[in-house]
Coordinates of N, CA and C in Angstrom, one line a residue:
M1 N -33.5 7.7 34.0 CA -33.5 6.5 35.2 C -34.6 7.1 35.6
A2 N -35.1 5.7 36.3 CA -36.6 6.2 37.6 C -36.1 6.6 38.1
E3 N -37.4 7.5 38.9 CA -36.4 8.1 40.1 C -37.5 7.6 41.4
R4 N -37.2 7.6 42.4 CA -37.2 6.8 43.5 C -38.0 7.9 44.1
S5 N -38.9 7.4 45.3 CA -39.6 8.2 46.5 C -38.8 8.7 47.7
G6 N -38.3 10.1 48.1 CA -37.7 10.6 48.6 C -37.8 10.1 49.7
T7 N -39.3 10.3 50.7 CA -39.5 9.8 51.8 C -39.0 7.9 52.3
I8 N -39.2 7.9 50.9 CA -38.5 6.3 51.6 C -37.8 6.3 51.7
A9 N -36.4 6.6 50.9 CA -35.5 6.8 51.2 C -34.6 7.2 52.4
A10 N -35.8 8.5 52.6 CA -35.2 8.9 54.2 C -35.4 7.8 55.1
A11 N -37.0 7.1 55.4 CA -37.0 6.6 56.1 C -36.0 5.1 56.0
L12 N -35.5 4.7 54.9 CA -34.8 3.4 54.9 C -33.5 4.1 55.8
F13 N -33.3 5.3 55.6 CA -32.1 5.8 56.1 C -32.0 5.8 56.9
L14 N -33.0 6.4 57.7 CA -33.6 6.4 59.7 C -33.6 5.4 60.5
M15 N -34.1 4.3 59.4 CA -34.6 3.1 60.7 C -33.6 2.4 61.1
P16 N -32.5 2.0 60.5 CA -31.6 1.5 61.6 C -31.1 2.2 62.9
S17 N -31.0 3.4 63.0 CA -31.1 4.3 64.3 C -32.2 4.0 65.2
I18 N -33.7 4.2 64.2 CA -34.6 4.0 65.0 C -35.1 2.6 66.2
C19 N -33.8 1.6 65.1 CA -34.4 0.2 65.8 C -32.8 0.1 67.1
V20 N -32.1 0.6 66.7 CA -31.3 1.2 67.8 C -31.2 1.7 69.4
I21 N -31.9 2.7 69.2 CA -32.8 3.8 70.0 C -33.8 3.0 70.5
S22 N -35.4 2.1 70.0 CA -36.2 1.4 70.6 C -35.6 0.7 71.2
I23 N -34.5 -0.3 70.9 CA -33.5 -1.2 71.4 C -33.4 -0.7 73.4
R24 N -32.6 0.4 72.9 CA -32.2 0.7 73.7 C -33.0 1.4 75.1
Y25 N -33.8 1.7 74.8 CA -35.5 2.0 75.8 C -36.3 1.2 76.1
G26 N -36.4 0.0 74.9 CA -37.4 -0.9 75.9 C -36.5 -2.2 76.6
L27 N -35.1 -2.0 76.3 CA -34.5 -2.9 77.5 C -33.5 -2.5 78.4
P28 N -34.0 -1.5 79.5 CA -33.3 -0.8 80.4 C -31.9 -2.1 80.6
T29 N -31.7 -2.8 80.7 CA -30.6 -3.4 81.1 C -29.5 -3.2 79.9
V30 N -30.2 -3.5 78.6 CA -29.0 -3.2 77.4 C -28.7 -1.8 77.7
N31 N -29.4 -1.1 77.6 CA -29.4 0.9 78.1 C -28.1 1.0 78.8
E32 N -28.1 0.2 80.0 CA -27.2 0.5 81.3 C -26.2 0.0 80.6
V33 N -26.0 -1.2 79.9 CA -24.6 -1.8 79.7 C -24.0 -0.9 78.2
I34 N -24.7 -0.6 77.2 CA -24.4 0.4 76.8 C -23.7 1.6 77.1
S35 N -24.6 2.3 78.0 CA -24.7 3.9 78.4 C -23.1 4.0 79.4
N36 N -23.2 2.7 79.9 CA -21.4 2.5 81.0 C -19.9 2.9 80.2
D37 N -20.3 2.1 78.6 CA -19.3 2.1 77.6 C -19.6 3.2 76.2
I38 N -18.6 4.2 76.2 CA -19.3 5.2 75.5 C -18.5 4.5 73.8
I39 N -17.6 4.0 73.9 CA -16.9 3.3 72.4 C -18.3 2.3 72.4
I40 N -18.6 1.6 72.6 CA -19.5 0.8 71.8 C -20.7 1.3 72.2
E41 N -21.5 2.5 72.7 CA -22.5 3.2 72.2 C -22.6 3.6 70.9
L42 N -20.8 4.9 70.7 CA -20.8 4.9 69.9 C -20.4 4.1 68.4
G43 N -19.6 2.9 68.8 CA -19.6 2.1 67.2 C -21.2 1.7 67.0
I44 N -21.9 1.3 68.1 CA -23.7 0.4 67.5 C -24.5 1.9 67.0
H45 N -24.1 3.3 67.2 CA -24.7 4.3 66.2 C -24.0 3.8 65.2
S46 N -22.6 3.9 65.3 CA -22.2 4.4 63.6 C -22.4 3.2 62.6
L47 N -22.4 1.9 63.4 CA -22.8 0.7 62.4 C -24.1 0.8 62.1
A48 N -25.4 1.6 62.8 CA -26.7 1.8 62.7 C -26.4 2.9 61.5
L49 N -25.6 3.9 61.2 CA -26.0 4.9 60.6 C -25.1 4.2 58.8
L50 N -24.3 3.8 59.0 CA -24.0 2.8 57.9 C -24.8 1.9 57.8
I51 N -25.4 1.4 57.9 CA -26.6 0.3 57.5 C -27.4 1.2 56.8
G52 N -27.9 2.7 56.8 CA -29.2 3.4 56.6 C -28.8 3.7 55.3
I53 N -27.1 4.5 55.2 CA -26.7 4.8 54.2 C -26.9 3.7 53.1
F54 N -26.6 2.3 53.3 CA -25.8 0.9 52.2 C -27.5 1.2 51.4
M55 N -28.7 1.0 52.4 CA -30.3 0.7 52.3 C -30.4 1.9 51.5
Y56 N -30.2 3.6 51.8 CA -30.1 4.8 51.0 C -29.7 4.2 49.7
V57 N -28.4 3.6 50.2 CA -28.0 4.1 47.8 C -28.3 2.6 47.4
K58 N -29.1 1.8 47.8 CA -29.4 0.7 47.5 C -31.3 1.0 46.6
Y59 N -31.3 1.6 47.2 CA -32.7 1.9 47.3 C -33.0 3.0 45.6
G60 N -31.2 3.6 46.1 CA -31.7 5.1 44.7 C -31.3 4.3 43.9
V61 N -30.5 3.4 43.2 CA -30.1 3.1 42.6 C -31.3 2.0 41.7
V62 N -31.7 1.9 40.4 CA -32.5 1.4 39.4 C -31.9 0.9 38.7
E63 N -31.9 -0.4 38.9 CA -31.1 -1.4 37.3 C -31.8 -2.0 36.7
D64 N -32.1 -0.8 35.7 CA -33.4 -0.9 34.9 C -32.1 -1.0 33.7
H65 N -33.0 -0.6 32.0 CA -32.1 -0.9 31.1 C -30.7 0.2 31.0
E66 N -31.1 1.3 31.1 CA -30.4 2.0 31.1 C -29.3 2.3 31.9
Y67 N -29.4 1.6 33.5 CA -28.3 1.2 34.0 C -27.1 0.1 33.4
H68 N -28.1 -1.2 33.3 CA -26.9 -2.3 32.5 C -26.3 -1.7 31.5
R69 N -27.0 -0.8 30.7 CA -26.3 -0.3 29.4 C -25.3 0.8 29.8
S70 N -25.5 1.7 30.8 CA -24.3 2.8 31.2 C -23.1 1.7 31.4
A71 N -23.5 0.3 32.3 CA -22.3 -0.2 33.0 C -21.7 -1.0 32.1
I72 N -22.7 -1.7 31.1 CA -21.1 -2.2 29.6 C -20.6 -0.8 28.9
I73 N -20.8 0.3 28.6 CA -20.4 1.4 28.2 C -19.2 1.9 29.2
K74 N -19.4 1.6 30.6 CA -18.3 1.7 31.4 C -16.9 0.5 30.4
R75 N -17.8 -0.6 31.1 CA -16.5 -1.8 30.7 C -16.0 -1.8 29.4
L76 N -16.6 -1.5 28.3 CA -16.2 -1.4 27.3 C -14.8 0.0 26.8
S77 N -15.3 1.2 27.8 CA -14.4 2.0 27.3 C -13.2 2.0 27.6
K78 N -13.2 1.6 28.9 CA -12.1 0.8 29.9 C -11.3 -0.2 29.1
S79 N -11.9 -1.2 28.4 CA -11.5 -2.6 27.5 C -10.9 -1.0 26.5
Y80 N -11.5 -0.2 26.0 CA -11.0 0.3 24.6 C -9.7 1.2 24.7
S81 N -9.6 1.6 25.8 CA -8.8 2.5 25.8 C -7.3 1.6 26.3
Q82 N -7.7 0.4 27.0 CA -6.6 -0.4 27.2 C -6.4 -0.9 25.8
E83 N -6.8 -1.1 24.9 CA -6.2 -1.7 22.8 C -6.2 -0.5 22.5
D84 N -6.6 0.6 22.8 CA -5.7 1.8 22.2 C -4.2 2.4 22.6
K85 N -4.1 2.2 24.1 CA -3.2 2.6 25.0 C -1.8 0.8 24.0
G86 N -2.2 -0.3 23.7 CA -1.4 -1.1 23.4 C -0.9 -1.0 22.4
L87 N -1.9 -0.7 21.2 CA -2.0 0.0 19.7 C -0.9 1.2 19.8
W88 N -0.9 1.9 20.3 CA 0.2 3.3 20.3 C 1.2 2.7 21.2
D89 N 1.4 2.0 22.1 CA 2.8 1.3 22.5 C 3.1 0.2 21.1
K90 N 2.7 -0.3 20.9 CA 2.9 -0.8 19.7 C 3.8 -0.1 18.3
S91 N 2.9 1.2 17.9 CA 3.4 2.0 16.9 C 4.6 2.7 17.3
D92 N 4.6 3.0 18.7 CA 6.1 3.5 19.5 C 7.3 2.5 19.0
N93 N 7.0 1.6 19.0 CA 8.0 0.7 19.0 C 8.3 0.4 17.1
A94 N 7.5 0.3 16.8 CA 7.5 0.3 15.3 C 8.3 1.1 14.8
M95 N 7.8 2.5 15.3 CA 8.7 3.9 14.6 C 10.0 3.6 15.1
L96 N 10.4 3.3 16.4 CA 11.5 3.3 17.2 C 12.6 1.8 16.7
K97 N 11.8 0.9 15.6 CA 13.0 0.2 14.8 C 12.9 0.8 14.0
L98 N 12.0 1.3 12.8 CA 12.1 2.0 11.5 C 13.3 3.2 11.7
E99 N 13.4 4.0 13.1 CA 14.1 4.9 13.2 C 16.1 4.4 12.9
E100 N 15.6 2.8 13.9 CA 17.1 2.7 14.5 C 17.9 2.0 12.7
N101 N 16.4 1.2 12.0 CA 17.0 0.8 10.3 C 17.6 2.1 9.9
A102 N 16.8 3.0 9.8 CA 16.9 4.4 9.2 C 18.8 4.9 9.3
K103 N 18.7 4.3 11.1 CA 20.1 5.5 11.3 C 21.3 4.5 11.3
S104 N 20.9 3.0 10.6 CA 21.8 2.2 11.1 C 22.6 2.2 9.1
S105 N 24.2 1.9 9.4 CA 24.7 2.2 8.4 C 24.8 1.0 7.3
V106 N 24.4 1.2 6.1 CA 24.4 0.2 4.9 C 26.2 0.4 4.2
K107 N 26.5 -0.5 4.2 CA 27.8 -0.5 3.2 C 27.4 -1.2 2.4
G108 N 28.7 -0.9 1.0 CA 28.5 -0.8 -0.6 C 28.4 -0.3 -1.4
R109 N 27.8 -0.8 -1.9 CA 26.6 0.2 -3.7 C 25.9 1.0 -3.2
K110 N 25.3 -0.4 -2.0 CA 23.7 -0.1 -1.5 C 23.6 0.9 -0.6
G111 N 25.0 1.2 0.0 CA 25.0 2.0 1.0 C 25.3 3.2 0.3
Q112 N 26.1 3.5 -0.7 CA 26.2 4.7 -1.2 C 24.6 5.0 -2.0
L113 N 24.0 4.5 -2.5 CA 23.0 4.7 -3.3 C 22.0 5.1 -2.5
V114 N 21.7 4.3 -1.3 CA 20.8 5.3 -0.3 C 21.2 6.5 0.4
Q115 N 22.6 6.8 0.5 CA 23.3 8.0 0.7 C 22.7 9.3 0.0
A116 N 23.0 8.5 -1.4 CA 22.9 10.0 -2.2 C 21.2 10.1 -2.0
K117 N 20.4 9.1 -2.2 CA 19.0 9.3 -1.9 C 18.7 10.2 -1.3
M118 N 19.4 9.8 0.2 CA 19.3 10.5 1.8 C 19.6 11.8 1.2
S119 N 20.2 12.1 0.8 CA 21.1 13.7 0.7 C 21.0 14.8 0.0
G120 N 19.9 13.9 -1.3 CA 19.4 14.5 -2.4 C 17.6 14.8 -1.9
N121 N 16.9 15.6 -2.7 CA 15.6 16.0 -2.3 C 14.8 15.1 -3.1
I122 N 13.1 15.3 -3.2 CA 12.3 14.3 -3.7 C 12.5 15.1 -5.0
G123 N 12.7 16.1 -5.8 CA 13.0 16.1 -7.6 C 13.3 15.4 -8.2
S124 N 15.1 14.6 -7.1 CA 16.2 14.5 -8.0 C 15.7 12.9 -7.8
L125 N 15.0 12.4 -6.9 CA 14.3 10.8 -7.0 C 13.3 10.7 -8.5
N126 N 13.0 11.7 -9.1 CA 12.0 11.3 -10.4 C 12.8 11.6 -11.9
V127 N 14.1 12.1 -11.5 CA 15.0 12.3 -12.3 C 15.4 11.4 -13.7
E128 N 15.9 11.2 -14.9 CA 16.1 10.2 -15.8 C 17.2 9.6 -15.9
S129 N 17.3 8.5 -15.6 CA 19.1 8.2 -15.4 C 19.6 8.6 -16.3
S130 N 21.2 8.7 -16.9 CA 21.7 9.5 -17.8 C 21.8 8.2 -18.7
E131 N 22.0 8.8 -20.4 CA 22.0 8.3 -21.4 C 23.3 7.5 -21.4
I132 N 23.0 5.9 -22.0 CA 25.0 5.8 -22.1 C 25.4 5.5 -23.7
E133 N 26.0 5.6 -24.1 CA 26.3 5.5 -25.3 C 27.5 4.4 -25.6
V134 N 27.5 3.7 -26.6 CA 27.7 2.8 -27.0 C 28.8 2.7 -27.4
E135 N 30.4 1.8 -27.4 CA 31.4 1.9 -27.4 C 31.3 1.6 -29.4
E136 N 32.2 2.4 -29.9 CA 32.9 2.2 -31.2 C 33.2 1.3 -32.0
D137 N 33.5 0.5 -31.2 CA 34.9 -0.7 -31.6 C 33.4 -1.5 -32.0
L138 N 32.5 -2.0 -31.3 CA 31.6 -3.1 -31.9 C 31.2 -2.9 -32.9
D139 N 31.1 -3.6 -34.1 CA 30.8 -3.8 -35.1 C 28.9 -4.4 -35.2
I140 N 28.2 -3.6 -35.4 CA 26.4 -3.8 -34.9 C 25.7 -2.7 -35.9
E141 N 25.2 -3.5 -36.7 CA 24.8 -3.2 -37.7 C 23.4 -3.6 -37.3
I142 N 22.2 -2.4 -37.2 CA 20.7 -2.0 -37.4 C 19.7 -2.0 -38.6
V143 N 19.2 -3.0 -38.5 CA 17.7 -3.2 -39.6 C 16.2 -2.6 -39.6
T144 N 16.2 -1.9 -40.2 CA 14.7 -1.5 -39.6 C 13.8 -1.9 -40.7
H145 N 12.2 -2.3 -39.6 CA 11.5 -2.4 -41.1 C 10.4 -1.7 -40.2
H146 N 9.3 -2.4 -41.3 CA 7.8 -1.5 -41.1 C 6.8 -1.7 -39.8
R147 N 7.4 -3.1 -39.6 CA 6.4 -4.0 -39.0 C 7.1 -4.1 -37.4
G148 N 8.5 -3.7 -37.4 CA 9.5 -4.0 -36.6 C 10.5 -3.5 -36.2
V149 N 11.5 -3.8 -34.8 CA 12.9 -3.0 -35.3 C 13.7 -4.1 -35.3
N150 N 14.6 -4.8 -35.8 CA 15.5 -5.9 -35.6 C 16.7 -5.8 -36.1
T151 N 17.8 -6.1 -34.8 CA 19.1 -5.7 -34.6 C 19.5 -7.3 -35.2
I152 N 20.5 -6.6 -36.4 CA 21.4 -8.0 -36.6 C 23.1 -7.8 -36.1
I153 N 23.5 -8.6 -35.3 CA 24.8 -8.7 -35.0 C 25.7 -9.5 -35.2
D154 N 27.3 -8.5 -35.9 CA 28.1 -9.9 -36.6 C 28.6 -11.3 -35.9
E155 N 28.4 -11.9 -36.5 CA 29.0 -13.5 -36.3 C 30.1 -13.2 -35.5
K156 N 31.3 -12.6 -35.1 CA 32.3 -12.2 -35.0 C 32.2 -12.0 -33.1
V157 N 31.5 -11.3 -33.2 CA 30.7 -11.0 -32.0 C 30.4 -11.6 -30.9
L158 N 29.3 -12.5 -32.1 CA 28.6 -13.4 -31.0 C 29.3 -14.5 -30.8
E159 N 30.4 -15.0 -31.9 CA 31.2 -15.9 -31.5 C 32.5 -15.6 -30.1
N160 N 32.2 -14.3 -30.0 CA 33.0 -14.3 -28.6 C 32.5 -14.3 -27.5
R161 N 31.0 -13.8 -27.9 CA 29.9 -14.2 -26.2 C 30.2 -15.1 -26.4
I162 N 29.3 -15.9 -27.2 CA 28.4 -16.9 -26.8 C 29.5 -18.1 -26.8
V163 N 29.1 -18.8 -25.7 CA 30.1 -19.7 -25.5 C 29.5 -21.4 -25.5
K164 N 30.1 -22.2 -26.0 CA 29.1 -23.5 -26.2 C 28.9 -24.2 -25.2
P165 N 27.7 -25.0 -25.1 CA 27.7 -25.5 -23.6 C 28.3 -27.2 -24.1
K166 N 29.1 -27.6 -22.7 CA 30.1 -28.2 -22.8 C 28.9 -29.9 -22.1
K167 N 28.8 -31.4 -23.6 CA 28.0 -31.9 -23.7 C 29.3 -32.7 -22.3
S168 N 27.9 -33.6 -21.8 CA 28.7 -34.6 -20.6 C 28.7 -35.6 -21.3
F169 N 29.3 -37.0 -20.7 CA 30.1 -37.9 -21.1 C 29.0 -39.5 -22.0
I170 N 27.6 -39.2 -21.0 CA 26.5 -40.0 -21.3 C 26.0 -39.4 -22.9
T171 N 26.3 -38.0 -22.5 CA 25.4 -37.6 -23.8 C 26.3 -38.1 -25.4
R172 N 27.2 -37.5 -25.2 CA 28.5 -37.9 -26.0 C 28.5 -39.6 -26.4
R173 N 28.2 -40.3 -25.4 CA 28.4 -42.0 -25.5 C 26.2 -42.2 -26.2
L174 N 26.2 -41.7 -26.2 CA 24.0 -41.6 -26.7 C 24.6 -41.5 -28.6
E175 N 24.9 -40.2 -28.5 CA 25.4 -39.9 -30.3 C 25.8 -40.8 -30.9
K176 N 27.7 -41.1 -30.4 CA 28.2 -41.8 -31.1 C 27.4 -43.3 -31.2
S177 N 26.8 -43.7 -30.6 CA 26.1 -45.0 -30.8 C 25.0 -45.1 -32.1
A178 N 24.1 -43.7 -31.3 CA 23.2 -42.9 -32.7 C 24.0 -43.1 -34.2
S179 N 24.8 -42.9 -34.2 CA 25.6 -42.6 -35.0 C 26.0 -43.5 -36.1
R180 N 26.6 -44.2 -35.2 CA 26.9 -46.0 -35.7 C 25.9 -46.9 -35.9
R181 N 24.6 -46.4 -35.4 CA 23.5 -47.1 -35.3 C 22.6 -46.8 -37.5
I182 N 23.3 -45.1 -37.6 CA 22.4 -44.9 -38.9 C 23.7 -45.5 -39.7
E183 N 24.7 -45.6 -39.7 CA 25.7 -46.0 -40.5 C 25.3 -47.5 -41.0
R184 N 25.5 -48.6 -39.7 CA 25.2 -49.9 -39.4 C 23.5 -49.7 -40.8
K185 N 22.7 -49.3 -40.5 CA 21.7 -49.2 -41.2 C 21.4 -48.9 -42.9
K186 N 22.5 -48.0 -43.1 CA 22.6 -47.7 -44.5 C 23.8 -48.6 -45.5
I187 N 24.8 -49.2 -44.5 CA 25.0 -50.0 -45.0 C 24.5 -51.6 -45.2
K188 N 23.7 -52.1 -44.3 CA 22.5 -52.9 -44.7 C 21.6 -52.7 -46.2
Q189 N 21.3 -51.6 -46.2 CA 20.3 -51.1 -47.3 C 21.2 -51.7 -48.1
Q190 N 22.6 -50.8 -48.7 CA 23.5 -51.5 -49.8 C 23.3 -52.3 -50.0
R191 N 23.9 -53.2 -48.5 CA 23.9 -54.5 -49.1 C 22.5 -55.0 -50.2
K192 N 21.3 -55.0 -49.5 CA 20.7 -55.4 -50.2 C 19.7 -55.2 -51.8
N193 N 20.4 -53.5 -51.6 CA 20.4 -53.5 -53.3 C 21.3 -54.1 -54.3
T194 N 22.5 -54.2 -53.8 CA 23.7 -55.2 -54.8 C 22.8 -56.7 -55.0
N195 N 22.7 -57.5 -53.5 CA 22.0 -58.7 -53.4 C 20.6 -58.3 -55.0
A196 N 20.0 -57.9 -55.0 CA 18.4 -57.5 -55.6 C 19.3 -57.2 -57.2
N197 N 20.0 -56.7 -57.1 CA 20.7 -56.4 -58.6 C 21.2 -57.5 -59.8
T198 N 22.3 -58.3 -58.0 CA 22.6 -59.2 -59.0 C 21.8 -60.5 -59.0
N199 N 21.0 -60.9 -58.2 CA 19.6 -62.0 -58.0 C 18.9 -61.5 -59.9
F200 N 18.6 -59.9 -59.6 CA 17.7 -60.1 -61.2 C 18.1 -60.5 -62.3
A201 N 19.4 -59.9 -62.0 CA 21.0 -59.8 -63.5 C 21.0 -61.7 -63.9
K202 N 20.8 -62.4 -62.3 CA 21.5 -64.2 -62.8 C 19.4 -64.8 -63.2
S203 N 19.2 -64.3 -62.7 CA 17.8 -64.7 -63.1 C 17.3 -64.3 -64.8
K204 N 17.7 -63.1 -65.1 CA 17.8 -62.7 -67.1 C 18.1 -63.9 -67.3
T205 N 19.7 -64.1 -67.3 CA 20.6 -64.9 -68.1 C 19.9 -66.5 -68.1
I206 N 19.4 -67.0 -67.2 CA 18.7 -68.0 -66.9 C 18.0 -68.4 -67.7
N207 N 17.1 -67.4 -68.0 CA 15.6 -67.4 -68.8 C 15.8 -67.0 -70.2
G208 N 17.4 -66.3 -70.5 CA 17.4 -66.8 -71.6 C 16.6 -65.1 -72.2
E209 N 16.6 -64.0 -71.5 CA 15.9 -62.9 -71.8 C 17.1 -62.3 -72.1
S210 N 17.0 -61.3 -73.3 CA 17.9 -60.0 -73.9 C 16.9 -58.6 -73.8
D211 N 17.8 -58.0 -74.2 CA 17.1 -56.8 -74.3 C 17.0 -56.3 -75.8
N212 N 17.4 -57.2 -76.8 CA 17.2 -56.9 -78.2 C 15.8 -57.6 -78.5
H213 N 15.2 -57.4 -78.9 CA 14.3 -58.1 -79.5 C 14.3 -59.0 -80.6
W214 N 15.7 -59.0 -81.3 CA 15.5 -59.5 -82.1 C 15.6 -60.7 -82.1
D215 N 16.8 -61.1 -80.5 CA 17.4 -62.3 -80.6 C 16.1 -63.4 -79.8
M216 N 14.9 -62.6 -79.5 CA 13.9 -63.4 -78.7 C 13.1 -64.5 -79.9
P217 N 12.8 -65.6 -79.7 CA 12.3 -66.7 -80.3 C 10.9 -66.1 -81.0
I218 N 10.7 -66.2 -81.8 CA 9.4 -66.4 -82.4 C 8.3 -67.7 -82.1
S219 N 7.3 -67.4 -81.9 CA 6.2 -69.1 -81.5 C 5.9 -69.2 -83.6
S220 N 5.7 -70.3 -83.7 CA 5.3 -70.4 -84.8 C 4.1 -71.1 -85.2
N221 N 2.9 -70.5 -85.6 CA 1.4 -71.7 -85.9 C 1.5 -73.0 -86.8
L222 N 2.9 -72.7 -87.9 CA 2.6 -73.8 -88.7 C 2.4 -74.9 -88.5
T223 N 3.0 -75.2 -87.2 CA 2.6 -77.0 -87.1 C 1.4 -77.0 -86.4
K224 N 0.8 -77.8 -86.3 CA -0.7 -78.0 -86.3 C -0.9 -79.2 -86.4
S225 N -1.6 -79.7 -85.0 CA -2.3 -81.4 -85.5 C -3.0 -81.6 -86.5
V226 N -2.8 -83.1 -87.3 CA -4.1 -83.1 -87.8 C -4.6 -84.8 -87.8
V227 N -5.9 -84.8 -88.0 CA -6.8 -85.7 -87.9 C -7.0 -86.6 -88.9
P228 N -6.8 -87.8 -89.6 CA -7.1 -88.4 -91.2 C -8.5 -88.7 -90.6
C229 N -9.3 -88.5 -91.9 CA -10.7 -89.3 -92.1 C -10.6 -90.8 -92.1
K230 N -11.3 -91.3 -91.5 CA -11.6 -92.7 -91.6 C -12.7 -93.2 -93.0
E231 N -13.2 -92.2 -93.6 CA -14.0 -92.7 -94.6 C -12.8 -92.2 -96.0
C232 N -12.7 -91.5 -96.1 CA -11.8 -91.1 -97.3 C -10.5 -91.1 -97.4
G233 N -9.6 -90.6 -95.7 CA -8.6 -90.9 -95.3 C -8.0 -89.3 -96.0
T234 N -8.4 -88.2 -95.8 CA -7.9 -87.0 -95.8 C -7.6 -86.3 -94.3
L235 N -6.9 -85.7 -94.8 CA -5.8 -85.3 -93.5 C -6.7 -84.2 -93.0
N236 N -7.1 -83.7 -92.7 CA -8.1 -82.8 -91.7 C -7.5 -82.3 -90.5
N237 N -7.3 -81.0 -90.5 CA -7.1 -80.2 -89.6 C -8.1 -80.6 -87.8
S238 N -7.2 -80.4 -87.0 CA -7.9 -81.0 -85.6 C -9.1 -80.1 -85.3
T239 N -8.9 -78.9 -85.8 CA -9.7 -77.9 -85.2 C -11.5 -78.0 -85.8
N240 N -11.3 -78.7 -87.3 CA -12.4 -78.8 -87.8 C -13.5 -80.0 -87.6
P241 N -14.8 -79.9 -87.4 CA -14.9 -81.2 -86.5 C -15.5 -82.0 -88.0
Y242 N -15.5 -81.3 -89.0 CA -15.9 -82.8 -90.7 C -14.9 -82.7 -91.3
C243 N -14.6 -83.5 -92.2 CA -13.8 -83.8 -93.2 C -14.3 -82.5 -94.2
T244 N -13.3 -82.1 -94.7 CA -13.6 -81.3 -96.3 C -14.0 -82.8 -97.2
S245 N -13.3 -83.1 -96.9 CA -13.8 -83.3 -98.5 C -15.1 -84.5 -98.6
C246 N -15.3 -85.2 -97.7 CA -16.8 -86.1 -97.7 C -17.6 -85.6 -97.1
G247 N -17.2 -84.8 -96.2 CA -17.7 -84.4 -95.0 C -18.4 -85.0 -93.8
T248 N -18.1 -86.2 -93.7 CA -17.8 -86.9 -92.7 C -16.9 -86.5 -91.2
Y249 N -17.7 -86.8 -90.1 CA -18.0 -85.9 -88.5 C -16.7 -86.7 -88.2
L250 N -15.5 -86.5 -88.1 CA -14.3 -86.1 -87.3 C -14.5 -86.7 -85.8
S251 N -14.8 -88.1 -85.4 CA -14.4 -88.3 -83.8 C -13.6 -87.7 -83.0

């Protein structure tokens, strides 16, 4: 902090008192009034001294950067102390709640486990649990493979343990309707097949078709149409354009 001049500070301290003394000796009437009453005289001089002290203190304080910095640090330290006090109070309350919860008795199986852990030591908490042996009455077969381990349990054991879920009324109705539709489709398909077979048999009997090839009629090319020649009267085949005997063109 910057330092002030001591002479100016002393002058400021003495200046109010000097002003009072100068007024008393400069004004005789005022001096007589003050001198007649001791209380007024002491009060005026005390007030002058207080004003001098105030001026001396104000002059000695330099409100520079360091002054403001120290004032801010004081305020922050006060707020920090209050926050720390509040945090400590909260932590104390939390510890009290934890102690109350620890002292409160827990009933049942959980309480027994807690009591056993609290009565033991830290090493007992890391101890592995005891092994449980399987009953000999259960018929269980274990089959091991190279890629894993599979367990095959007898069907009798599964039947005793597995309970089939009950179907609702709507599910049963839907299954019945679906089964009925499937049965109807099968019956319709069978009827279509029987009708197709009967129609095929009827068409075969109408057309005179038979499985025996000897019963089928054979078409003959012996009977053919003939055309007579106009010149010589010879009968010629209709496929021949000219007469075979005279060579005349057959129109």
